[in-house]
């Protein structure tokens, strides 16, 4: 099976990106060193659909990049809801704020600049939906920090749970990211306070629901 052809087909029969998201997608690929960090059409639509189903009051995003996923996550946000998003690369601030403004989300999105490990303990309140797409070597630590912040029935979505397809083959790959994601996957599996589902979608998306 040609995986790329399969994804191209799925993309072709899914509702297309908005004009704004398409522009962000294109500009990210033109201007950024690692454009593959962008969620992209299918994953962005997936995040959008989850948000629309959950109708969250408060969302936390870890790893803003160019705000593509931020905008997707905002789709189901309640009228009086808010998104807190954390980005370590302060050089992206101008791009993030510009894209947030273009999406008319300035009053709803709060950008936190710096290391998420330092910022997360300063956040107050609970979150109905958390999206983690950051330093994957610290995924187990992030899970332990974030679980208390998730509302009962709320979701944590973790990207790159398969880490370039390496995680299922521990005897072949022992890089720090692969080992950390493997440890994270097992940590979640054996945690009795959550339910989880690992989807073999793109680079692996772990869905975690707090009981």
CSV table of N, CA and C in Angstrom, one decimal, residues 30-151:
chain,number,residue,atom,x,y,z
A,30,UNK,N,7.3,27.8,3.0
A,30,UNK,CA,8.2,28.7,2.3
A,30,UNK,C,9.2,29.4,3.3
A,31,UNK,N,8.8,29.6,4.5
A,31,UNK,CA,9.6,30.5,5.4
A,31,UNK,C,10.3,29.7,6.5
A,32,UNK,N,9.7,28.6,7.0
A,32,UNK,CA,10.2,27.9,8.1
A,32,UNK,C,11.3,26.8,7.8
A,33,UNK,N,12.2,26.6,8.7
A,33,UNK,CA,13.3,25.6,8.4
A,33,UNK,C,12.7,24.2,8.5
A,34,UNK,N,11.8,23.9,9.5
A,34,UNK,CA,11.2,22.6,9.6
A,34,UNK,C,9.7,22.7,9.4
A,35,UNK,N,9.2,22.9,8.2
A,35,UNK,CA,7.8,23.0,7.9
A,35,UNK,C,7.0,21.8,8.3
A,36,UNK,N,7.6,20.6,8.3
A,36,UNK,CA,6.9,19.4,8.6
A,36,UNK,C,6.3,19.4,10.0
A,37,UNK,N,6.7,20.3,10.9
A,37,UNK,CA,6.2,20.5,12.2
A,37,UNK,C,4.7,21.0,12.2
A,38,UNK,N,4.3,21.5,11.0
A,38,UNK,CA,3.0,22.0,10.9
A,38,UNK,C,2.0,20.8,10.9
A,39,UNK,N,0.8,21.0,11.5
A,39,UNK,CA,-0.1,19.9,11.6
A,39,UNK,C,-0.6,19.6,10.2
A,40,UNK,N,-0.9,20.5,9.4
A,40,UNK,CA,-1.3,20.2,8.0
A,40,UNK,C,-2.8,20.0,7.9
A,41,UNK,N,-3.3,19.7,6.7
A,41,UNK,CA,-4.7,19.7,6.4
A,41,UNK,C,-5.4,18.6,7.1
A,42,UNK,N,-5.0,17.3,7.0
A,42,UNK,CA,-5.8,16.2,7.6
A,42,UNK,C,-5.7,16.3,9.1
A,43,UNK,N,-4.5,16.5,9.7
A,43,UNK,CA,-4.4,16.5,11.1
A,43,UNK,C,-5.1,17.7,11.7
A,44,UNK,N,-5.0,18.9,11.0
A,44,UNK,CA,-5.7,20.1,11.4
A,44,UNK,C,-7.2,19.9,11.4
A,45,UNK,N,-7.7,19.2,10.4
A,45,UNK,CA,-9.2,18.9,10.3
A,45,UNK,C,-9.6,18.0,11.4
A,46,UNK,N,-8.7,17.0,11.8
A,46,UNK,CA,-9.0,16.1,12.9
A,46,UNK,C,-9.1,16.9,14.2
A,47,UNK,N,-8.1,17.8,14.4
A,47,UNK,CA,-8.2,18.6,15.6
A,47,UNK,C,-9.5,19.5,15.7
A,48,UNK,N,-9.8,20.0,14.5
A,48,UNK,CA,-11.0,20.8,14.4
A,48,UNK,C,-12.2,20.0,14.7
A,49,UNK,N,-12.3,18.8,14.2
A,49,UNK,CA,-13.5,18.0,14.5
A,49,UNK,C,-13.6,17.6,16.0
A,50,UNK,N,-12.5,17.3,16.6
A,50,UNK,CA,-12.5,17.0,18.0
A,50,UNK,C,-13.0,18.2,18.8
A,51,UNK,N,-12.5,19.3,18.5
A,51,UNK,CA,-12.9,20.5,19.2
A,51,UNK,C,-14.4,20.8,19.0
A,52,UNK,N,-14.9,20.6,17.8
A,52,UNK,CA,-16.3,20.8,17.6
A,52,UNK,C,-17.2,19.8,18.3
A,53,UNK,N,-16.6,18.6,18.5
A,53,UNK,CA,-17.4,17.6,19.3
A,53,UNK,C,-17.4,17.9,20.8
A,54,UNK,N,-16.2,18.3,21.3
A,54,UNK,CA,-16.1,18.5,22.7
A,54,UNK,C,-16.6,19.9,23.2
A,55,UNK,N,-16.6,20.9,22.3
A,55,UNK,CA,-17.1,22.2,22.7
A,55,UNK,C,-16.4,22.7,24.0
A,56,UNK,N,-15.1,22.7,24.0
A,56,UNK,CA,-14.3,23.1,25.2
A,56,UNK,C,-14.5,24.5,25.6
A,57,UNK,N,-14.4,24.7,26.9
A,57,UNK,CA,-14.4,26.1,27.5
A,57,UNK,C,-12.9,26.6,27.5
A,58,UNK,N,-12.0,25.7,27.9
A,58,UNK,CA,-10.6,26.1,28.0
A,58,UNK,C,-9.7,25.1,27.3
A,59,UNK,N,-8.8,25.6,26.4
A,59,UNK,CA,-7.9,24.7,25.7
A,59,UNK,C,-6.5,25.1,26.0
A,60,UNK,N,-5.6,24.1,26.2
A,60,UNK,CA,-4.2,24.4,26.3
A,60,UNK,C,-3.4,23.7,25.2
A,61,UNK,N,-2.6,24.5,24.5
A,61,UNK,CA,-1.7,23.9,23.5
A,61,UNK,C,-0.3,24.1,23.8
A,62,UNK,N,0.5,23.1,23.7
A,62,UNK,CA,1.9,23.2,23.9
A,62,UNK,C,2.7,22.9,22.6
A,63,UNK,N,3.3,24.0,22.1
A,63,UNK,CA,3.9,23.9,20.8
A,63,UNK,C,3.0,24.7,19.8
A,64,UNK,N,3.2,26.0,19.7
A,64,UNK,CA,2.3,26.8,18.8
A,64,UNK,C,2.8,26.8,17.4
A,65,UNK,N,4.1,26.8,17.2
A,65,UNK,CA,4.7,26.9,15.9
A,65,UNK,C,4.1,28.2,15.1
A,66,UNK,N,3.4,28.0,14.0
A,66,UNK,CA,2.9,29.2,13.3
A,66,UNK,C,1.4,29.4,13.5
A,67,UNK,N,0.8,28.7,14.6
A,67,UNK,CA,-0.6,28.9,15.0
A,67,UNK,C,-1.6,28.2,14.1
A,68,UNK,N,-1.1,27.3,13.2
A,68,UNK,CA,-2.1,26.6,12.4
A,68,UNK,C,-3.0,25.7,13.3
A,69,UNK,N,-2.4,24.9,14.1
A,69,UNK,CA,-3.2,24.0,15.0
A,69,UNK,C,-4.0,24.8,16.0
A,70,UNK,N,-3.5,26.0,16.4
A,70,UNK,CA,-4.2,26.8,17.3
A,70,UNK,C,-5.6,27.2,16.7
A,71,UNK,N,-5.5,27.6,15.5
A,71,UNK,CA,-6.7,28.0,14.8
A,71,UNK,C,-7.7,26.9,14.6
A,72,UNK,N,-7.1,25.7,14.3
A,72,UNK,CA,-7.9,24.5,14.1
A,72,UNK,C,-8.6,24.1,15.4
A,73,UNK,N,-7.9,24.2,16.5
A,73,UNK,CA,-8.5,23.9,17.9
A,73,UNK,C,-9.5,24.8,18.3
A,74,UNK,N,-9.5,26.1,17.8
A,74,UNK,CA,-10.5,27.1,18.2
A,74,UNK,C,-11.9,26.8,17.6
A,75,UNK,N,-12.0,25.9,16.6
A,75,UNK,CA,-13.2,25.7,15.9
A,75,UNK,C,-14.4,25.5,16.8
A,76,UNK,N,-14.2,24.7,17.9
A,76,UNK,CA,-15.4,24.3,18.7
A,76,UNK,C,-15.4,25.1,20.1
A,77,UNK,N,-14.5,26.0,20.2
A,77,UNK,CA,-14.4,26.8,21.4
A,77,UNK,C,-15.7,27.5,21.7
A,78,UNK,N,-16.1,27.5,23.0
A,78,UNK,CA,-17.3,28.2,23.3
A,78,UNK,C,-17.1,29.7,23.2
A,79,UNK,N,-18.2,30.4,23.1
A,79,UNK,CA,-18.2,31.9,22.8
A,79,UNK,C,-17.3,32.6,23.9
A,80,UNK,N,-17.4,32.1,25.1
A,80,UNK,CA,-16.7,32.8,26.2
A,80,UNK,C,-15.4,32.0,26.6
A,81,UNK,N,-15.0,31.1,25.6
A,81,UNK,CA,-13.8,30.3,25.9
A,81,UNK,C,-12.5,30.9,25.6
A,82,UNK,N,-11.4,30.2,26.0
A,82,UNK,CA,-10.1,30.8,25.8
A,82,UNK,C,-9.1,29.7,25.5
A,83,UNK,N,-8.0,30.0,24.8
A,83,UNK,CA,-6.9,29.1,24.4
A,83,UNK,C,-5.6,29.7,25.0
A,84,UNK,N,-4.9,28.8,25.8
A,84,UNK,CA,-3.6,29.2,26.2
A,84,UNK,C,-2.6,28.4,25.4
A,85,UNK,N,-1.7,29.0,24.7
A,85,UNK,CA,-0.7,28.3,23.9
A,85,UNK,C,0.7,28.7,24.3
A,86,UNK,N,1.6,27.7,24.3
A,86,UNK,CA,2.9,27.9,24.8
A,86,UNK,C,3.9,27.6,23.6
A,87,UNK,N,4.8,28.6,23.4
A,87,UNK,CA,5.8,28.4,22.4
A,87,UNK,C,7.2,28.8,22.9
A,88,UNK,N,8.1,27.9,22.8
A,88,UNK,CA,9.5,28.2,23.3
A,88,UNK,C,10.3,29.1,22.4
A,89,UNK,N,10.1,29.0,21.1
A,89,UNK,CA,10.9,29.8,20.1
A,89,UNK,C,10.3,31.2,20.1
A,90,UNK,N,10.9,32.2,20.8
A,90,UNK,CA,10.3,33.5,20.8
A,90,UNK,C,10.4,34.2,19.5
A,91,UNK,N,11.2,33.8,18.6
A,91,UNK,CA,11.4,34.4,17.3
A,91,UNK,C,10.1,34.2,16.4
A,92,UNK,N,9.2,33.3,16.9
A,92,UNK,CA,8.0,33.0,16.1
A,92,UNK,C,6.8,33.9,16.6
A,93,UNK,N,7.1,34.7,17.6
A,93,UNK,CA,6.0,35.5,18.2
A,93,UNK,C,5.3,36.4,17.2
A,94,UNK,N,6.0,37.1,16.3
A,94,UNK,CA,5.4,38.0,15.4
A,94,UNK,C,4.5,37.2,14.4
A,95,UNK,N,4.9,36.1,13.9
A,95,UNK,CA,4.1,35.2,13.0
A,95,UNK,C,2.9,34.7,13.7
A,96,UNK,N,3.1,34.2,14.9
A,96,UNK,CA,1.9,33.7,15.7
A,96,UNK,C,0.9,34.8,15.9
A,97,UNK,N,1.3,35.9,16.4
A,97,UNK,CA,0.3,37.0,16.7
A,97,UNK,C,-0.4,37.5,15.4
A,98,UNK,N,0.4,37.5,14.3
A,98,UNK,CA,-0.2,38.0,13.1
A,98,UNK,C,-1.3,37.0,12.6
A,99,UNK,N,-1.0,35.7,12.7
A,99,UNK,CA,-2.0,34.7,12.2
A,99,UNK,C,-3.2,34.6,13.2
A,100,UNK,N,-2.9,34.8,14.4
A,100,UNK,CA,-4.0,34.8,15.4
A,100,UNK,C,-5.0,36.0,15.1
A,101,UNK,N,-4.4,37.1,14.8
A,101,UNK,CA,-5.1,38.3,14.5
A,101,UNK,C,-6.0,38.1,13.2
A,102,UNK,N,-5.4,37.5,12.2
A,102,UNK,CA,-6.1,37.2,10.9
A,102,UNK,C,-7.2,36.3,11.1
A,103,UNK,N,-7.1,35.4,12.1
A,103,UNK,CA,-8.2,34.5,12.5
A,103,UNK,C,-9.2,35.1,13.4
A,104,UNK,N,-9.1,36.4,13.8
A,104,UNK,CA,-10.0,37.1,14.7
A,104,UNK,C,-10.1,36.4,16.0
A,105,UNK,N,-8.9,35.9,16.5
A,105,UNK,CA,-8.9,35.2,17.8
A,105,UNK,C,-8.0,35.9,18.9
A,106,UNK,N,-7.7,37.2,18.6
A,106,UNK,CA,-6.8,37.9,19.5
A,106,UNK,C,-7.3,38.0,20.9
A,107,UNK,N,-8.7,38.1,21.1
A,107,UNK,CA,-9.2,38.2,22.4
A,107,UNK,C,-9.4,36.8,23.1
A,108,UNK,N,-9.2,35.8,22.4
A,108,UNK,CA,-9.4,34.4,23.0
A,108,UNK,C,-8.1,33.6,23.2
A,109,UNK,N,-7.0,34.0,22.5
A,109,UNK,CA,-5.8,33.3,22.5
A,109,UNK,C,-4.7,34.0,23.4
A,110,UNK,N,-4.2,33.3,24.3
A,110,UNK,CA,-3.1,33.9,25.2
A,110,UNK,C,-1.8,33.1,25.0
A,111,UNK,N,-0.9,33.8,24.4
A,111,UNK,CA,0.4,33.3,24.1
A,111,UNK,C,1.4,33.4,25.3
A,112,UNK,N,2.0,32.2,25.6
A,112,UNK,CA,3.0,32.2,26.7
A,112,UNK,C,4.3,31.8,26.0
A,113,UNK,N,5.3,32.6,26.2
A,113,UNK,CA,6.6,32.4,25.6
A,113,UNK,C,7.6,31.8,26.6
A,114,UNK,N,8.2,30.7,26.2
A,114,UNK,CA,9.2,30.1,27.1
A,114,UNK,C,9.1,28.6,27.1
A,115,UNK,N,9.8,28.0,28.1
A,115,UNK,CA,9.8,26.6,28.2
A,115,UNK,C,8.5,26.1,28.9
A,116,UNK,N,7.8,25.2,28.3
A,116,UNK,CA,6.5,24.7,28.8
A,116,UNK,C,6.7,24.1,30.2
A,117,UNK,N,7.8,23.4,30.5
A,117,UNK,CA,8.1,22.8,31.8
A,117,UNK,C,8.0,23.9,32.9
A,118,UNK,N,8.5,25.1,32.6
A,118,UNK,CA,8.4,26.2,33.5
A,118,UNK,C,7.1,26.9,33.6
A,119,UNK,N,6.4,26.9,32.4
A,119,UNK,CA,5.2,27.7,32.3
A,119,UNK,C,4.0,26.9,32.9
A,120,UNK,N,3.9,25.6,32.6
A,120,UNK,CA,2.7,24.9,33.0
A,120,UNK,C,2.4,25.0,34.5
A,121,UNK,N,3.4,24.9,35.4
A,121,UNK,CA,3.0,25.1,36.8
A,121,UNK,C,2.5,26.4,37.2
A,122,UNK,N,2.7,27.5,36.3
A,122,UNK,CA,2.1,28.8,36.6
A,122,UNK,C,0.7,29.0,36.2
A,123,UNK,N,0.2,28.0,35.4
A,123,UNK,CA,-1.2,28.2,34.8
A,123,UNK,C,-2.2,27.9,35.9
A,124,UNK,N,-3.3,28.6,35.9
A,124,UNK,CA,-4.4,28.3,36.9
A,124,UNK,C,-5.6,27.8,36.1
A,125,UNK,N,-6.4,27.1,36.9
A,125,UNK,CA,-7.6,26.5,36.3
A,125,UNK,C,-7.4,25.2,35.6
A,126,UNK,N,-8.5,24.6,35.1
A,126,UNK,CA,-8.5,23.3,34.4
A,126,UNK,C,-8.8,23.5,32.9
A,127,UNK,N,-8.4,22.5,32.2
A,127,UNK,CA,-8.6,22.6,30.7
A,127,UNK,C,-9.4,21.4,30.2
A,128,UNK,N,-10.3,21.6,29.3
A,128,UNK,CA,-11.2,20.6,28.7
A,128,UNK,C,-10.4,19.8,27.6
A,129,UNK,N,-9.5,20.5,27.0
A,129,UNK,CA,-8.8,19.9,25.9
A,129,UNK,C,-7.3,20.4,25.9
A,130,UNK,N,-6.4,19.5,25.9
A,130,UNK,CA,-5.0,19.9,25.8
A,130,UNK,C,-4.3,19.2,24.6
A,131,UNK,N,-3.6,19.9,23.8
A,131,UNK,CA,-2.9,19.4,22.7
A,131,UNK,C,-1.4,19.5,22.9
A,132,UNK,N,-0.7,18.4,22.9
A,132,UNK,CA,0.8,18.4,23.2
A,132,UNK,C,1.6,18.1,21.9
A,133,UNK,N,2.4,19.0,21.5
A,133,UNK,CA,3.2,18.8,20.3
A,133,UNK,C,4.5,19.6,20.6
A,134,UNK,N,5.3,19.1,21.5
A,134,UNK,CA,6.5,19.8,21.9
A,134,UNK,C,7.6,18.8,22.1
A,135,UNK,N,8.6,19.2,22.9
A,135,UNK,CA,9.8,18.4,23.2
A,135,UNK,C,9.4,16.9,23.6
A,136,UNK,N,9.5,16.0,22.6
A,136,UNK,CA,9.0,14.7,22.8
A,136,UNK,C,9.9,13.9,23.8
A,137,UNK,N,11.1,14.3,24.0
A,137,UNK,CA,11.9,13.6,24.9
A,137,UNK,C,11.4,13.7,26.4
A,138,UNK,N,10.5,14.7,26.6
A,138,UNK,CA,10.0,15.0,27.9
A,138,UNK,C,8.5,14.6,28.0
A,139,UNK,N,8.0,13.8,27.0
A,139,UNK,CA,6.6,13.4,27.0
A,139,UNK,C,6.1,12.8,28.3
A,140,UNK,N,6.9,11.8,28.9
A,140,UNK,CA,6.4,11.3,30.2
A,140,UNK,C,6.2,12.4,31.3
A,141,UNK,N,7.2,13.3,31.3
A,141,UNK,CA,7.1,14.4,32.3
A,141,UNK,C,5.9,15.3,32.0
A,142,UNK,N,5.7,15.6,30.8
A,142,UNK,CA,4.6,16.4,30.4
A,142,UNK,C,3.3,15.7,30.8
A,143,UNK,N,3.2,14.4,30.6
A,143,UNK,CA,1.9,13.7,31.0
A,143,UNK,C,1.7,13.8,32.5
A,144,UNK,N,2.7,13.6,33.3
A,144,UNK,CA,2.5,13.7,34.7
A,144,UNK,C,2.1,15.1,35.1
A,145,UNK,N,2.6,16.1,34.5
A,145,UNK,CA,2.3,17.5,34.8
A,145,UNK,C,0.9,17.9,34.3
A,146,UNK,N,0.5,17.4,33.2
A,146,UNK,CA,-0.7,17.8,32.6
A,146,UNK,C,-2.0,17.1,33.1
A,147,UNK,N,-1.8,15.9,33.5
A,147,UNK,CA,-3.0,15.1,33.9
A,147,UNK,C,-3.8,15.8,35.0
A,148,UNK,N,-3.2,16.4,36.0
A,148,UNK,CA,-4.0,17.1,37.0
A,148,UNK,C,-4.8,18.3,36.5
A,149,UNK,N,-4.4,18.8,35.3
A,149,UNK,CA,-5.0,20.0,34.7
A,149,UNK,C,-6.2,19.7,33.8
A,150,UNK,N,-6.4,18.4,33.5
A,150,UNK,CA,-7.5,18.0,32.6
A,150,UNK,C,-8.8,17.8,33.4
A,151,UNK,N,-9.9,18.4,32.9
A,151,UNK,CA,-11.2,18.2,33.6
A,151,UNK,C,-11.6,16.7,33.4
